[in-house]
Tab-separated table of C-alpha atoms in Angstrom:
chain	number	residue	atom	x	y	z
A	21	MET	CA	24.499	-10.281	-15.780
A	22	LEU	CA	22.918	-13.671	-16.401
A	23	THR	CA	22.152	-13.981	-12.681
A	24	LEU	CA	20.537	-10.534	-12.687
A	25	LEU	CA	18.495	-11.483	-15.744
A	26	ILE	CA	17.174	-14.596	-13.972
A	27	PHE	CA	16.255	-12.566	-10.901
A	28	SER	CA	14.529	-9.980	-13.083
A	29	LEU	CA	12.465	-12.499	-15.046
A	30	ALA	CA	11.408	-14.327	-11.876
A	31	SER	CA	10.517	-11.064	-10.119
A	32	TRP	CA	8.374	-9.733	-12.934
A	33	THR	CA	6.635	-13.099	-13.248
A	34	ILE	CA	5.718	-12.882	-9.562
A	35	VAL	CA	4.595	-9.273	-9.977
A	36	PHE	CA	2.214	-10.096	-12.828
A	37	MET	CA	0.844	-13.184	-11.052
A	38	LYS	CA	0.282	-11.315	-7.776
A	39	THR	CA	-1.316	-8.351	-9.526
A	40	ARG	CA	-3.797	-10.663	-11.207
A	41	LEU	CA	-4.411	-12.591	-7.970
A	42	PHE	CA	-5.070	-9.512	-5.831
A	43	ARG	CA	-7.445	-8.118	-8.425
A	44	LYS	CA	-9.479	-11.334	-8.332
A	45	VAL	CA	-9.345	-11.336	-4.521
A	46	ARG	CA	-10.745	-7.815	-4.382
A	47	ILE	CA	-13.591	-8.536	-6.807
A	48	ASP	CA	-14.585	-11.866	-5.216
A	49	SER	CA	-14.387	-10.471	-1.683
A	50	GLU	CA	-16.637	-7.534	-2.481
A	51	ASP	CA	-19.164	-9.794	-4.186
A	52	PHE	CA	-19.107	-12.403	-1.401
A	53	LEU	CA	-19.590	-9.888	1.406
A	54	GLU	CA	-22.523	-8.391	-0.440
A	55	THR	CA	-24.031	-11.849	-0.929
A	56	PHE	CA	-23.311	-12.917	2.656
A	57	TRP	CA	-25.108	-10.012	4.293
A	58	ALA	CA	-28.006	-10.370	1.859
A	59	SER	CA	-28.458	-14.069	2.719
A	60	THR	CA	-31.311	-15.068	4.992
A	61	ASN	CA	-29.373	-17.875	6.723
A	62	LEU	CA	-25.944	-19.493	6.877
A	63	ASN	CA	-26.909	-22.391	4.609
A	64	GLU	CA	-27.785	-19.972	1.834
A	65	ALA	CA	-24.534	-18.063	2.357
A	66	HIS	CA	-22.566	-21.332	2.291
A	67	LYS	CA	-23.996	-22.304	-1.071
A	68	ALA	CA	-23.045	-18.902	-2.474
A	69	ALA	CA	-19.539	-18.997	-0.981
A	70	ALA	CA	-18.493	-21.773	-3.374
A	71	GLU	CA	-18.751	-19.299	-6.261
A	72	TYR	CA	-16.065	-16.986	-4.828
A	73	GLU	CA	-12.931	-19.127	-4.781
A	74	TYR	CA	-10.565	-16.154	-4.577
A	75	SER	CA	-12.279	-14.490	-1.616
A	76	PRO	CA	-10.400	-15.020	1.677
A	77	GLU	CA	-13.577	-14.184	3.596
A	78	ALA	CA	-15.454	-16.900	1.704
A	79	SER	CA	-12.747	-19.427	2.598
A	80	VAL	CA	-12.837	-18.405	6.256
A	81	PHE	CA	-16.616	-18.655	6.312
A	82	THR	CA	-16.533	-22.070	4.621
A	83	ALA	CA	-14.089	-23.362	7.243
A	84	GLY	CA	-16.245	-21.967	10.043
A	85	PHE	CA	-19.428	-23.385	8.571
A	86	ALA	CA	-17.813	-26.820	8.211
A	87	GLU	CA	-16.808	-26.713	11.888
A	88	LEU	CA	-20.358	-25.736	12.856
A	89	GLN	CA	-21.710	-28.720	10.944
A	90	LYS	CA	-19.354	-31.065	12.805
A	91	ILE	CA	-20.411	-29.551	16.114
A	92	ASN	CA	-24.091	-29.864	15.216
A	93	LYS	CA	-23.641	-33.564	14.402
A	94	ILE	CA	-22.074	-34.181	17.810
A	95	ARG	CA	-24.760	-32.091	19.483
A	96	THR	CA	-27.517	-34.061	17.740
A	97	ARG	CA	-26.166	-37.336	19.097
A	98	LYS	CA	-25.876	-35.908	22.596
A	99	ASP	CA	-29.355	-34.389	22.535
A	100	GLU	CA	-30.774	-37.872	22.982
A	101	ASN	CA	-29.376	-37.915	26.518
A	102	VAL	CA	-29.136	-34.188	27.341
A	103	SER	CA	-32.275	-32.094	27.439
A	104	ALA	CA	-30.639	-28.676	27.256
A	105	GLU	CA	-27.208	-27.244	26.589
A	106	THR	CA	-25.394	-25.345	29.277
A	107	LEU	CA	-23.556	-22.075	28.821
A	108	GLU	CA	-20.241	-23.916	29.237
A	109	MET	CA	-21.108	-26.170	26.306
A	110	GLN	CA	-21.912	-23.162	24.167
A	111	LEU	CA	-18.619	-21.503	25.044
A	112	ALA	CA	-16.752	-24.708	24.164
A	113	THR	CA	-18.490	-24.632	20.795
A	114	MET	CA	-17.283	-21.082	20.237
A	115	ASP	CA	-13.704	-22.033	21.133
A	116	ASN	CA	-13.696	-24.768	18.490
A	117	LEU	CA	-15.170	-22.397	15.938
A	118	LYS	CA	-12.619	-19.681	16.696
A	119	ARG	CA	-9.733	-22.100	16.259
A	120	ALA	CA	-11.131	-23.248	12.911
A	121	VAL	CA	-11.530	-19.746	11.482
A	122	ARG	CA	-8.153	-18.575	12.816
A	123	LYS	CA	-6.506	-21.520	11.096
A	124	ALA	CA	-8.301	-20.639	7.858
A	125	GLU	CA	-7.124	-17.034	8.193
A	126	ALA	CA	-3.510	-18.149	8.592
A	127	GLN	CA	-3.783	-20.406	5.546
A	128	GLN	CA	-5.149	-17.568	3.428
A	129	LEU	CA	-2.393	-15.191	4.538
A	130	ASN	CA	0.258	-17.791	3.727
A	131	LYS	CA	-1.285	-18.249	0.298
A	132	LEU	CA	-1.426	-14.526	-0.439
A	133	GLY	CA	2.064	-13.883	0.897
A	134	SER	CA	3.740	-16.738	-0.950
A	135	ALA	CA	6.652	-15.727	-3.225
A	136	LEU	CA	6.852	-12.244	-1.699
A	137	ALA	CA	10.006	-13.315	0.123
A	138	PHE	CA	11.651	-13.749	-3.281
A	139	LEU	CA	10.928	-10.101	-4.112
A	140	ALA	CA	12.486	-9.069	-0.805
A	141	THR	CA	15.541	-11.212	-1.545
A	142	THR	CA	15.803	-9.721	-5.022
A	143	GLY	CA	15.600	-6.190	-3.660
A	144	SER	CA	18.367	-6.768	-1.141
A	145	ALA	CA	20.691	-9.082	-3.073
A	146	THR	CA	20.778	-7.817	-6.657
A	147	PRO	CA	22.484	-4.464	-5.906
A	148	PHE	CA	25.369	-6.408	-4.377
A	149	ILE	CA	25.428	-8.797	-7.310
A	150	GLY	CA	25.678	-5.801	-9.635
A	151	LEU	CA	28.378	-4.267	-7.445
A	152	PHE	CA	30.316	-7.515	-7.569
A	153	GLY	CA	30.114	-7.411	-11.364
A	154	THR	CA	31.394	-3.844	-11.312
A	155	VAL	CA	34.341	-4.699	-9.084
A	156	TRP	CA	35.172	-7.676	-11.291
A	157	GLY	CA	35.016	-5.491	-14.394
A	158	ILE	CA	37.289	-2.851	-12.870
A	159	MET	CA	39.785	-5.529	-11.885
A	160	ALA	CA	39.757	-6.755	-15.481
A	161	SER	CA	40.316	-3.187	-16.696
A	162	PHE	CA	43.351	-2.763	-14.446
A	163	HIS	CA	44.647	-6.084	-15.708
A	164	ASP	CA	44.382	-4.777	-19.284
A	165	ILE	CA	46.173	-1.590	-18.249
A	166	GLY	CA	48.999	-3.657	-16.839
A	167	GLN	CA	49.295	-5.700	-20.004
A	168	ARG	CA	49.204	-2.701	-22.341
A	169	GLY	CA	51.417	-0.549	-20.140
A	170	SER	CA	49.167	2.468	-20.671
A	171	ALA	CA	46.579	4.173	-18.443
A	172	SER	CA	45.149	6.610	-20.962
A	173	LEU	CA	41.441	7.395	-21.017
A	174	ALA	CA	41.047	5.540	-24.288
A	175	VAL	CA	42.307	2.376	-22.611
A	176	VAL	CA	40.465	2.730	-19.266
A	177	ALA	CA	37.087	4.172	-20.305
A	178	PRO	CA	35.606	1.210	-22.244
A	179	GLY	CA	36.302	-1.317	-19.485
A	180	ILE	CA	35.106	0.976	-16.683
A	181	SER	CA	31.891	1.856	-18.520
A	182	GLU	CA	31.134	-1.806	-19.127
A	183	ALA	CA	31.788	-2.569	-15.474
A	184	LEU	CA	29.406	0.153	-14.296
A	185	VAL	CA	26.636	-1.353	-16.412
A	186	ALA	CA	26.498	-4.218	-13.895
A	187	THR	CA	25.750	-1.798	-11.050
A	188	ALA	CA	23.048	-0.096	-13.089
A	189	ALA	CA	21.548	-3.491	-13.977
A	190	GLY	CA	21.540	-4.531	-10.327
A	191	LEU	CA	19.679	-1.369	-9.331
A	192	ALA	CA	17.274	-1.773	-12.249
A	193	VAL	CA	16.342	-5.214	-10.941
A	194	ALA	CA	16.258	-4.269	-7.266
A	195	ILE	CA	14.178	-1.073	-7.358
A	196	PRO	CA	10.996	-2.561	-8.911
A	197	ALA	CA	11.295	-5.600	-6.624
A	198	VAL	CA	11.402	-3.405	-3.516
A	199	ILE	CA	8.513	-1.230	-4.726
A	200	PHE	CA	6.243	-4.169	-5.507
A	201	PHE	CA	7.242	-6.033	-2.345
A	202	ASN	CA	6.103	-3.073	-0.235
A	203	TYR	CA	2.943	-2.674	-2.311
A	204	PHE	CA	1.944	-6.330	-2.080
A	205	SER	CA	2.824	-6.472	1.630
A	206	ASN	CA	0.461	-3.563	2.257
A	207	ARG	CA	-2.234	-5.310	0.223
A	208	VAL	CA	-1.812	-8.461	2.320
A	209	ASN	CA	-2.115	-6.378	5.499
A	210	ASP	CA	-5.297	-4.746	4.177
A	211	ILE	CA	-6.781	-8.131	3.287
A	212	ASP	CA	-5.809	-9.447	6.721
A	213	GLY	CA	-7.647	-6.557	8.343
A	214	ASN	CA	-10.734	-7.189	6.228
A	215	MET	CA	-10.621	-10.899	7.088
A	216	GLN	CA	-10.387	-10.160	10.796
A	217	ASN	CA	-13.322	-7.751	10.588
A	218	PHE	CA	-15.426	-10.354	8.802
A	219	THR	CA	-14.347	-13.071	11.228
A	220	THR	CA	-15.371	-10.901	14.182
A	221	ASP	CA	-18.788	-10.227	12.638
A	222	PHE	CA	-19.270	-13.906	11.782
A	223	LEU	CA	-18.304	-15.103	15.276
A	224	ASN	CA	-20.558	-12.507	16.880
A	225	LEU	CA	-23.427	-13.643	14.673
A	226	VAL	CA	-22.951	-17.289	15.630
A	227	GLU	CA	-22.452	-16.501	19.317
A	228	ARG	CA	-25.663	-14.468	19.493
A	229	ASP	CA	-27.509	-17.353	17.881
A	230	LEU	CA	-26.034	-19.901	20.292
A	231	LEU	CA	-26.732	-17.811	23.393
A	232	SER	CA	-30.318	-17.326	22.304
A	233	ARG	CA	-30.792	-21.089	22.571
A	234	VAL	CA	-29.550	-21.376	26.158
C-alpha cells in the first residue's frame, strides 16, 4: 500500500505539472503565431519570440533564426571573393537550416514528453502490485485459518476484505495514470503536428527569399 501511495502521489504531481505546462504552451503558441505572421520581417519576429518561452514554435523559430545568422556571417565573409551565390550554395544553406530546426523540434518533443513514461509505468505496474498485495493478504488469511482451526465466514471475511483493498487501490492508481498518459500523448502529437506545419511554412518562407536572390 505504501508503494501504491508513492506511485499515486508521483503520478498526480506529474498530471498537475503537465496540465499547467500544456495550458501555457497552448496560450504562448497561439500568441506567437499571431505575432509571427503579423511581423514585417524575421528580425521583428525574433524579438517577439523571446516573450513566448513556452511556445514550441517560438523555440523552433529561434533556433532557425540563429542558424540563419551564422550562415549570413559566413556568407558576408565570402562575398568579398564571390560576386554571386549559386543555386547549390543556396540549397546547402537550406540543408543546414533544416537540420537546425529539426533538432529544435526533437528537443521540444523530448521536453514535452518527459515524465510521461512514468505514467505509463504506473498504469501497467500498479495493478500487479495491488494483486500481489491481495495474494499476500489471502495467504495471511489462510495462515490464520490454520492457526485457529476454523474456516467460518467470521474468520475468513475480515482478512479477505482487507486483501481485496490492495487490488482496488492498485486499480485506483492505475486507471487515472492510463487516462492521463493517453491524453497527454495525444496533446504531444497535436503539438508535434503544429510544429511541423509551422516549420514547413518557415522553411518555405526562407527558401523563397533565398531563391529570389539567385
